[in-house]
Amino acid sequence: NRALVDAAGAGGGGGGALSCTASAASAPQQLTLALAQYKPTDSQVDFSLDVYAQAPFTLRPIAPPEPTASRLTGAWSGRTAGGSSNHDSYVDNPRFLLELPFAASPVLELAAVGLRGGGSKPEDVQLGLALSPEAPTEQPAGDARKWPLRSGDYRPGGCRLAA
């Protein structure tokens, strides 16, 4: 899976996971059930989980995936300060290629960490992210989401996109 991440700026619980495989007359379906509590706690919280289905299934615990992270630094200046998609210069904003070796749900965070000149603070800069397939005309197979995925309204000082 490959996707492009656009970074644009405008001036100014604990839990566990289980794997469940169900088989019926149609194709087998494998689902991951993530259990979570509202707030993390140092106390042990016991639980029971009941699963019902109209076909035979297996249910087994799975180990949580090891998170991986990568941090890039950059800057908007001169030609690369393209602004939001409301401007023709949006295409000049920094772009990065995100390659995932398998289907995953990455979380991307963008933060302003410093400003030079102008006397503004990083939290005064409105930021946004967009994630799109590598080829803009491609819709990832089996994905009904509307692409590009966006972090929502531009936010002061930083933004987050969960894909």
Short mmCIF file of N, CA and C in Angstrom, two decimals:
data_model
loop_
_atom_site.label_atom_id
_atom_site.label_comp_id
_atom_site.label_asym_id
_atom_site.label_seq_id
_atom_site.Cartn_x
_atom_site.Cartn_y
_atom_site.Cartn_z
N ASN A 1 0.85 -1.18 0.00
CA ASN A 1 0.00 0.00 0.00
C ASN A 1 0.88 1.23 0.00
N ARG A 2 0.58 2.18 -0.86
CA ARG A 2 1.36 3.40 -0.94
C ARG A 2 0.41 4.57 -0.94
N ALA A 3 0.77 5.60 -0.23
CA ALA A 3 -0.07 6.79 -0.17
C ALA A 3 0.81 8.01 -0.06
N LEU A 4 0.30 9.12 -0.51
CA LEU A 4 1.02 10.38 -0.40
C LEU A 4 0.47 11.17 0.77
N VAL A 5 1.34 11.80 1.50
CA VAL A 5 0.94 12.64 2.62
C VAL A 5 1.25 14.07 2.24
N ASP A 6 0.25 14.94 2.28
CA ASP A 6 0.45 16.36 2.03
C ASP A 6 0.40 17.09 3.34
N ALA A 7 1.33 17.98 3.56
CA ALA A 7 1.32 18.81 4.75
C ALA A 7 1.10 20.24 4.29
N ALA A 8 0.08 20.88 4.82
CA ALA A 8 -0.22 22.24 4.39
C ALA A 8 -0.36 23.14 5.59
N GLY A 9 0.13 24.33 5.47
CA GLY A 9 0.00 25.32 6.53
C GLY A 9 -0.61 26.58 5.97
N ALA A 10 -1.38 27.26 6.79
CA ALA A 10 -1.96 28.54 6.39
C ALA A 10 -1.53 29.55 7.43
N GLY A 11 -1.19 30.74 7.06
CA GLY A 11 -0.74 31.74 8.01
C GLY A 11 -1.69 31.90 9.15
N GLY A 12 -1.08 32.62 9.92
CA GLY A 12 -1.89 32.96 11.02
C GLY A 12 -1.70 31.88 12.18
N GLY A 13 -6.03 4.53 25.36
CA GLY A 13 -6.54 3.62 26.42
C GLY A 13 -5.97 2.23 26.49
N GLY A 14 -5.86 1.86 27.39
CA GLY A 14 -5.41 0.47 27.54
C GLY A 14 -6.41 -0.48 26.91
N GLY A 15 -5.99 -1.71 26.61
CA GLY A 15 -6.92 -2.68 26.07
C GLY A 15 -6.18 -3.86 25.50
N GLY A 16 -6.85 -4.69 24.76
CA GLY A 16 -6.26 -5.85 24.15
C GLY A 16 -6.92 -6.08 22.82
N ALA A 17 -6.47 -7.11 22.10
CA ALA A 17 -7.07 -7.39 20.81
C ALA A 17 -7.23 -8.88 20.64
N LEU A 18 -8.26 -9.27 19.93
CA LEU A 18 -8.55 -10.66 19.63
C LEU A 18 -8.74 -10.80 18.14
N SER A 19 -8.36 -11.94 17.61
CA SER A 19 -8.61 -12.24 16.21
C SER A 19 -9.77 -13.23 16.16
N CYS A 20 -10.67 -13.01 15.23
CA CYS A 20 -11.83 -13.88 15.09
C CYS A 20 -11.94 -14.29 13.63
N THR A 21 -12.00 -15.58 13.37
CA THR A 21 -12.20 -16.07 12.01
C THR A 21 -13.53 -16.81 11.96
N ALA A 22 -14.40 -16.38 11.09
CA ALA A 22 -15.72 -17.01 10.93
C ALA A 22 -15.78 -17.63 9.55
N SER A 23 -16.40 -18.79 9.47
CA SER A 23 -16.56 -19.41 8.15
C SER A 23 -18.01 -19.80 7.97
N ALA A 24 -18.52 -19.54 6.81
CA ALA A 24 -19.89 -19.89 6.45
C ALA A 24 -19.88 -20.28 4.98
N ALA A 25 -21.05 -20.32 4.36
CA ALA A 25 -21.14 -20.68 2.95
C ALA A 25 -20.36 -19.69 2.08
N SER A 26 -20.29 -18.43 2.52
CA SER A 26 -19.54 -17.44 1.75
C SER A 26 -18.07 -17.50 2.17
N ALA A 27 -17.28 -16.62 1.64
CA ALA A 27 -15.85 -16.59 1.93
C ALA A 27 -15.59 -16.35 3.41
N PRO A 28 -14.54 -16.98 3.96
CA PRO A 28 -14.19 -16.74 5.37
C PRO A 28 -13.88 -15.26 5.61
N GLN A 29 -14.16 -14.83 6.80
CA GLN A 29 -13.94 -13.44 7.17
C GLN A 29 -13.07 -13.41 8.41
N GLN A 30 -12.01 -12.62 8.39
CA GLN A 30 -11.15 -12.50 9.56
C GLN A 30 -11.26 -11.07 10.07
N LEU A 31 -11.61 -10.94 11.33
CA LEU A 31 -11.82 -9.63 11.94
C LEU A 31 -10.94 -9.51 13.17
N THR A 32 -10.58 -8.29 13.50
CA THR A 32 -9.86 -8.02 14.74
C THR A 32 -10.78 -7.25 15.65
N LEU A 33 -10.96 -7.74 16.84
CA LEU A 33 -11.80 -7.11 17.83
C LEU A 33 -10.88 -6.45 18.86
N ALA A 34 -10.92 -5.14 18.95
CA ALA A 34 -10.06 -4.41 19.90
C ALA A 34 -10.89 -4.03 21.11
N LEU A 35 -10.43 -4.42 22.28
CA LEU A 35 -11.10 -4.10 23.52
C LEU A 35 -10.42 -2.89 24.13
N ALA A 36 -11.20 -1.96 24.67
CA ALA A 36 -10.60 -0.75 25.23
C ALA A 36 -11.43 -0.26 26.40
N GLN A 37 -10.81 0.48 27.26
CA GLN A 37 -11.52 1.17 28.33
C GLN A 37 -11.36 2.66 28.09
N TYR A 38 -12.25 3.46 28.65
CA TYR A 38 -12.26 4.88 28.37
C TYR A 38 -10.98 5.57 28.80
N LYS A 39 -10.50 5.29 30.01
CA LYS A 39 -9.27 5.90 30.51
C LYS A 39 -8.31 4.81 30.95
N PRO A 40 -7.01 4.98 30.68
CA PRO A 40 -6.04 4.02 31.19
C PRO A 40 -6.05 4.04 32.72
N THR A 41 -5.76 2.91 33.32
CA THR A 41 -5.73 2.83 34.78
C THR A 41 -4.60 1.91 35.21
N ASP A 42 -4.06 2.15 36.39
CA ASP A 42 -3.03 1.28 36.93
C ASP A 42 -3.65 0.05 37.57
N SER A 43 -4.94 0.09 37.84
CA SER A 43 -5.64 -1.03 38.46
C SER A 43 -5.99 -2.08 37.42
N GLN A 44 -6.03 -3.33 37.85
CA GLN A 44 -6.47 -4.39 36.95
C GLN A 44 -7.98 -4.31 36.81
N VAL A 45 -8.46 -4.42 35.58
CA VAL A 45 -9.89 -4.45 35.32
C VAL A 45 -10.20 -5.78 34.64
N ASP A 46 -10.92 -6.65 35.34
CA ASP A 46 -11.30 -7.93 34.76
C ASP A 46 -12.50 -7.73 33.84
N PHE A 47 -12.60 -8.54 32.81
CA PHE A 47 -13.73 -8.43 31.89
C PHE A 47 -14.11 -9.82 31.41
N SER A 48 -15.30 -9.91 30.85
CA SER A 48 -15.71 -11.12 30.14
C SER A 48 -16.25 -10.66 28.80
N LEU A 49 -16.06 -11.47 27.80
CA LEU A 49 -16.50 -11.15 26.44
C LEU A 49 -17.30 -12.33 25.93
N ASP A 50 -18.52 -12.08 25.51
CA ASP A 50 -19.37 -13.11 24.91
C ASP A 50 -19.50 -12.79 23.44
N VAL A 51 -19.29 -13.79 22.60
CA VAL A 51 -19.40 -13.61 21.16
C VAL A 51 -20.41 -14.62 20.64
N TYR A 52 -21.35 -14.17 19.84
CA TYR A 52 -22.40 -15.02 19.28
C TYR A 52 -22.36 -14.89 17.76
N ALA A 53 -22.58 -15.97 17.05
CA ALA A 53 -22.59 -15.92 15.59
C ALA A 53 -23.51 -17.01 15.07
N GLN A 54 -23.90 -16.90 13.80
CA GLN A 54 -24.77 -17.89 13.17
C GLN A 54 -23.95 -18.92 12.40
N ALA A 55 -22.64 -18.89 12.57
CA ALA A 55 -21.77 -19.85 11.91
C ALA A 55 -20.63 -20.18 12.88
N PRO A 56 -19.99 -21.34 12.70
CA PRO A 56 -18.86 -21.68 13.56
C PRO A 56 -17.74 -20.64 13.42
N PHE A 57 -17.04 -20.38 14.50
CA PHE A 57 -15.93 -19.43 14.45
C PHE A 57 -14.89 -19.81 15.48
N THR A 58 -13.71 -19.23 15.32
CA THR A 58 -12.65 -19.36 16.32
C THR A 58 -12.35 -17.98 16.86
N LEU A 59 -11.96 -17.94 18.12
CA LEU A 59 -11.63 -16.67 18.77
C LEU A 59 -10.36 -16.90 19.56
N ARG A 60 -9.33 -16.11 19.30
CA ARG A 60 -8.07 -16.28 20.00
C ARG A 60 -7.41 -14.93 20.25
N PRO A 61 -6.65 -14.82 21.35
CA PRO A 61 -5.95 -13.56 21.62
C PRO A 61 -4.80 -13.38 20.63
N ILE A 62 -4.51 -12.15 20.29
CA ILE A 62 -3.37 -11.83 19.44
C ILE A 62 -2.49 -10.82 20.16
N ALA A 63 -1.24 -10.86 19.87
CA ALA A 63 -0.30 -9.92 20.49
C ALA A 63 -0.50 -8.54 19.87
N PRO A 64 -0.40 -7.50 20.67
CA PRO A 64 -0.52 -6.16 20.08
C PRO A 64 0.63 -5.90 19.12
N PRO A 65 0.35 -5.21 18.02
CA PRO A 65 1.43 -4.93 17.06
C PRO A 65 2.45 -3.98 17.68
N GLU A 66 3.67 -4.17 17.29
CA GLU A 66 4.71 -3.25 17.73
C GLU A 66 4.60 -1.96 16.91
N PRO A 67 4.34 -0.85 17.58
CA PRO A 67 4.22 0.39 16.81
C PRO A 67 5.59 0.83 16.27
N THR A 68 5.55 1.38 15.11
CA THR A 68 6.76 1.96 14.55
C THR A 68 6.48 3.43 14.29
N ALA A 69 7.51 4.21 14.32
CA ALA A 69 7.34 5.64 14.13
C ALA A 69 8.51 6.20 13.34
N SER A 70 8.26 7.27 12.66
CA SER A 70 9.29 7.97 11.92
C SER A 70 9.00 9.46 12.02
N ARG A 71 10.02 10.26 12.17
CA ARG A 71 9.84 11.71 12.26
C ARG A 71 10.69 12.37 11.19
N LEU A 72 10.07 13.26 10.45
CA LEU A 72 10.76 14.07 9.47
C LEU A 72 10.63 15.52 9.90
N THR A 73 11.63 16.30 9.59
CA THR A 73 11.54 17.73 9.86
C THR A 73 11.65 18.46 8.53
N GLY A 74 11.08 19.61 8.47
CA GLY A 74 11.12 20.42 7.27
C GLY A 74 10.70 21.83 7.59
N ALA A 75 10.46 22.60 6.56
CA ALA A 75 10.04 23.99 6.77
C ALA A 75 9.25 24.46 5.56
N TRP A 76 8.35 25.37 5.81
CA TRP A 76 7.69 26.09 4.74
C TRP A 76 8.43 27.40 4.60
N SER A 77 8.94 27.65 3.42
CA SER A 77 9.58 28.95 3.18
C SER A 77 9.61 29.18 1.68
N GLY A 78 9.44 30.44 1.31
CA GLY A 78 9.48 30.79 -0.10
C GLY A 78 8.52 29.95 -0.93
N ARG A 79 9.05 29.27 -1.92
CA ARG A 79 8.24 28.49 -2.86
C ARG A 79 7.47 27.35 -2.19
N THR A 80 7.98 26.75 -1.11
CA THR A 80 7.31 25.61 -0.50
C THR A 80 6.19 26.03 0.45
N ALA A 81 5.97 27.32 0.64
CA ALA A 81 4.89 27.79 1.51
C ALA A 81 3.64 27.97 0.65
N GLY A 82 3.03 26.84 0.27
CA GLY A 82 1.94 26.86 -0.69
C GLY A 82 0.57 27.21 -0.14
N GLY A 83 0.37 27.14 1.17
CA GLY A 83 -0.93 27.45 1.74
C GLY A 83 -1.93 26.32 1.56
N SER A 84 -3.19 26.59 1.81
CA SER A 84 -4.24 25.57 1.76
C SER A 84 -4.62 25.26 0.32
N SER A 85 -5.51 24.26 0.17
CA SER A 85 -5.94 23.86 -1.18
C SER A 85 -6.80 24.93 -1.85
N ASN A 86 -7.09 26.02 -1.15
CA ASN A 86 -7.80 27.15 -1.76
C ASN A 86 -6.88 27.95 -2.68
N HIS A 87 -5.59 27.66 -2.65
CA HIS A 87 -4.60 28.41 -3.44
C HIS A 87 -3.98 27.51 -4.51
N ASP A 88 -3.72 28.06 -5.69
CA ASP A 88 -3.07 27.30 -6.75
C ASP A 88 -1.69 26.80 -6.31
N SER A 89 -1.04 27.51 -5.41
CA SER A 89 0.30 27.15 -4.96
C SER A 89 0.29 25.98 -3.97
N TYR A 90 -0.88 25.44 -3.65
CA TYR A 90 -0.99 24.29 -2.72
C TYR A 90 -0.07 23.15 -3.15
N VAL A 91 0.06 22.93 -4.45
CA VAL A 91 0.89 21.84 -4.97
C VAL A 91 2.36 22.02 -4.64
N ASP A 92 2.76 23.21 -4.22
CA ASP A 92 4.16 23.48 -3.88
C ASP A 92 4.48 23.12 -2.43
N ASN A 93 3.48 22.77 -1.63
CA ASN A 93 3.72 22.37 -0.25
C ASN A 93 4.58 21.11 -0.21
N PRO A 94 5.29 20.89 0.92
CA PRO A 94 6.08 19.65 1.05
C PRO A 94 5.19 18.41 0.92
N ARG A 95 5.72 17.37 0.27
CA ARG A 95 5.01 16.10 0.10
C ARG A 95 5.99 14.99 0.45
N PHE A 96 5.45 13.92 1.02
CA PHE A 96 6.25 12.77 1.41
C PHE A 96 5.53 11.51 0.95
N LEU A 97 6.29 10.49 0.56
CA LEU A 97 5.72 9.22 0.15
C LEU A 97 5.71 8.29 1.36
N LEU A 98 4.55 7.79 1.70
CA LEU A 98 4.38 6.84 2.80
C LEU A 98 4.13 5.47 2.19
N GLU A 99 5.03 4.51 2.43
CA GLU A 99 4.88 3.16 1.91
C GLU A 99 4.62 2.21 3.07
N LEU A 100 3.52 1.48 2.99
CA LEU A 100 3.16 0.49 4.01
C LEU A 100 3.29 -0.89 3.38
N PRO A 101 4.05 -1.81 4.01
CA PRO A 101 4.24 -3.13 3.40
C PRO A 101 2.99 -4.01 3.45
N PHE A 102 1.97 -3.60 4.23
CA PHE A 102 0.73 -4.34 4.34
C PHE A 102 -0.35 -3.36 4.76
N ALA A 103 -1.59 -3.82 4.72
CA ALA A 103 -2.70 -2.96 5.12
C ALA A 103 -2.49 -2.53 6.57
N ALA A 104 -2.53 -1.25 6.82
CA ALA A 104 -2.33 -0.71 8.17
C ALA A 104 -3.17 0.55 8.30
N SER A 105 -3.30 1.02 9.49
CA SER A 105 -4.05 2.25 9.76
C SER A 105 -3.11 3.26 10.40
N PRO A 106 -2.34 3.95 9.60
CA PRO A 106 -1.37 4.89 10.18
C PRO A 106 -2.05 6.11 10.81
N VAL A 107 -1.39 6.67 11.78
CA VAL A 107 -1.80 7.93 12.38
C VAL A 107 -0.69 8.92 12.09
N LEU A 108 -1.06 10.06 11.50
CA LEU A 108 -0.08 11.07 11.14
C LEU A 108 -0.31 12.31 11.98
N GLU A 109 0.76 12.89 12.46
CA GLU A 109 0.67 14.12 13.25
C GLU A 109 1.61 15.15 12.66
N LEU A 110 1.15 16.37 12.57
CA LEU A 110 1.94 17.48 12.06
C LEU A 110 1.93 18.57 13.12
N ALA A 111 3.11 19.08 13.44
CA ALA A 111 3.19 20.13 14.46
C ALA A 111 4.15 21.21 14.01
N ALA A 112 3.79 22.45 14.28
CA ALA A 112 4.70 23.57 14.07
C ALA A 112 5.61 23.60 15.29
N VAL A 113 6.92 23.58 15.07
CA VAL A 113 7.84 23.54 16.20
C VAL A 113 8.64 24.82 16.37
N GLY A 114 8.61 25.68 15.42
CA GLY A 114 9.34 26.94 15.54
C GLY A 114 9.06 27.86 14.38
N LEU A 115 9.16 29.13 14.62
CA LEU A 115 8.97 30.14 13.58
C LEU A 115 10.15 31.08 13.61
N ARG A 116 10.57 31.52 12.44
CA ARG A 116 11.65 32.50 12.35
C ARG A 116 11.08 33.78 11.78
N GLY A 117 11.26 34.86 12.49
CA GLY A 117 10.77 36.15 12.02
C GLY A 117 9.28 36.30 12.23
N GLY A 118 8.79 37.50 12.20
CA GLY A 118 7.36 37.75 12.31
C GLY A 118 6.83 37.77 13.72
N GLY A 119 7.57 37.30 14.70
CA GLY A 119 7.14 37.36 16.08
C GLY A 119 5.98 36.44 16.45
N SER A 120 5.53 35.56 15.56
CA SER A 120 4.43 34.65 15.87
C SER A 120 4.94 33.45 16.65
N LYS A 121 4.02 32.74 17.27
CA LYS A 121 4.33 31.51 17.98
C LYS A 121 3.86 30.34 17.11
N PRO A 122 4.45 29.13 17.29
CA PRO A 122 4.01 27.97 16.49
C PRO A 122 2.50 27.74 16.55
N GLU A 123 1.88 27.98 17.71
CA GLU A 123 0.44 27.75 17.82
C GLU A 123 -0.39 28.78 17.06
N ASP A 124 0.25 29.80 16.50
CA ASP A 124 -0.46 30.79 15.68
C ASP A 124 -0.60 30.34 14.23
N VAL A 125 0.09 29.27 13.84
CA VAL A 125 0.05 28.77 12.47
C VAL A 125 -1.03 27.69 12.36
N GLN A 126 -1.90 27.82 11.38
CA GLN A 126 -2.98 26.86 11.15
C GLN A 126 -2.47 25.76 10.24
N LEU A 127 -2.60 24.49 10.67
CA LEU A 127 -2.03 23.37 9.93
C LEU A 127 -3.09 22.35 9.53
N GLY A 128 -2.81 21.64 8.43
CA GLY A 128 -3.69 20.58 7.96
C GLY A 128 -2.89 19.51 7.23
N LEU A 129 -3.43 18.30 7.17
CA LEU A 129 -2.82 17.17 6.47
C LEU A 129 -3.80 16.59 5.47
N ALA A 130 -3.29 16.06 4.36
CA ALA A 130 -4.11 15.33 3.40
C ALA A 130 -3.34 14.07 3.01
N LEU A 131 -4.04 12.96 2.91
CA LEU A 131 -3.45 11.67 2.53
C LEU A 131 -4.18 11.19 1.29
N SER A 132 -3.45 10.91 0.22
CA SER A 132 -4.08 10.48 -1.02
C SER A 132 -3.31 9.31 -1.62
N PRO A 133 -3.96 8.52 -2.48
CA PRO A 133 -3.24 7.43 -3.17
C PRO A 133 -2.11 8.03 -3.99
N GLU A 134 -1.07 7.22 -4.24
CA GLU A 134 0.09 7.71 -4.98
C GLU A 134 -0.31 8.27 -6.35
N ALA A 135 -1.18 7.56 -7.05
CA ALA A 135 -1.72 8.07 -8.31
C ALA A 135 -3.06 8.72 -7.97
N PRO A 136 -3.19 10.03 -8.14
CA PRO A 136 -4.39 10.74 -7.69
C PRO A 136 -5.70 10.20 -8.23
N THR A 137 -5.68 9.49 -9.36
CA THR A 137 -6.93 8.98 -9.93
C THR A 137 -7.28 7.60 -9.38
N GLU A 138 -6.38 6.98 -8.60
CA GLU A 138 -6.64 5.64 -8.06
C GLU A 138 -7.46 5.71 -6.79
N GLN A 139 -8.39 4.80 -6.68
CA GLN A 139 -9.14 4.57 -5.44
C GLN A 139 -8.62 3.25 -4.91
N PRO A 140 -8.04 3.22 -3.69
CA PRO A 140 -7.53 1.94 -3.18
C PRO A 140 -8.61 0.86 -3.22
N ALA A 141 -8.23 -0.34 -3.67
CA ALA A 141 -9.18 -1.45 -3.83
C ALA A 141 -9.90 -1.75 -2.52
N GLY A 142 -11.20 -1.90 -2.61
CA GLY A 142 -12.01 -2.26 -1.45
C GLY A 142 -12.17 -1.16 -0.42
N ASP A 143 -11.80 0.06 -0.74
CA ASP A 143 -11.87 1.16 0.22
C ASP A 143 -12.97 2.12 -0.20
N ALA A 144 -13.99 2.26 0.63
CA ALA A 144 -15.14 3.11 0.30
C ALA A 144 -14.97 4.55 0.79
N ARG A 145 -13.85 4.85 1.47
CA ARG A 145 -13.66 6.20 1.98
C ARG A 145 -13.48 7.20 0.84
N LYS A 146 -13.80 8.44 1.11
CA LYS A 146 -13.61 9.50 0.12
C LYS A 146 -12.17 10.01 0.21
N TRP A 147 -11.44 9.89 -0.89
CA TRP A 147 -10.05 10.32 -0.93
C TRP A 147 -9.95 11.68 -1.58
N PRO A 148 -9.02 12.53 -1.24
CA PRO A 148 -8.02 12.31 -0.21
C PRO A 148 -8.61 12.38 1.19
N LEU A 149 -7.97 11.67 2.12
CA LEU A 149 -8.36 11.77 3.53
C LEU A 149 -7.76 13.06 4.07
N ARG A 150 -8.51 13.78 4.89
CA ARG A 150 -8.02 15.07 5.42
C ARG A 150 -8.13 15.09 6.93
N SER A 151 -7.28 15.91 7.54
CA SER A 151 -7.27 16.04 9.00
C SER A 151 -8.41 16.92 9.50
N GLY A 152 -9.20 17.45 8.61
CA GLY A 152 -10.32 18.30 9.01
C GLY A 152 -9.94 19.77 8.91
N ASP A 153 -10.65 20.60 9.65
CA ASP A 153 -10.35 22.03 9.63
C ASP A 153 -8.90 22.27 10.02
N TYR A 154 -8.32 23.31 9.46
CA TYR A 154 -6.97 23.69 9.83
C TYR A 154 -6.97 24.05 11.32
N ARG A 155 -5.96 23.55 12.04
CA ARG A 155 -5.91 23.73 13.49
C ARG A 155 -4.66 24.50 13.89
N PRO A 156 -4.77 25.27 14.96
CA PRO A 156 -3.61 26.04 15.41
C PRO A 156 -2.51 25.16 15.98
N GLY A 157 -1.30 25.28 15.43
CA GLY A 157 -0.13 24.63 15.98
C GLY A 157 0.06 23.17 15.63
N GLY A 158 -0.96 22.47 15.19
CA GLY A 158 -0.80 21.07 14.87
C GLY A 158 -2.10 20.40 14.46
N CYS A 159 -1.99 19.22 13.89
CA CYS A 159 -3.18 18.47 13.48
C CYS A 159 -2.84 16.98 13.47
N ARG A 160 -3.87 16.17 13.33
CA ARG A 160 -3.72 14.71 13.37
C ARG A 160 -4.68 14.10 12.35
N LEU A 161 -4.21 13.07 11.67
CA LEU A 161 -5.03 12.35 10.70
C LEU A 161 -4.89 10.86 11.00
N ALA A 162 -5.99 10.20 11.32
CA ALA A 162 -6.00 8.75 11.52
C ALA A 162 -6.60 8.13 10.28
N ALA A 163 -5.78 7.37 9.55
CA ALA A 163 -6.24 6.79 8.28
C ALA A 163 -6.79 5.39 8.47
#
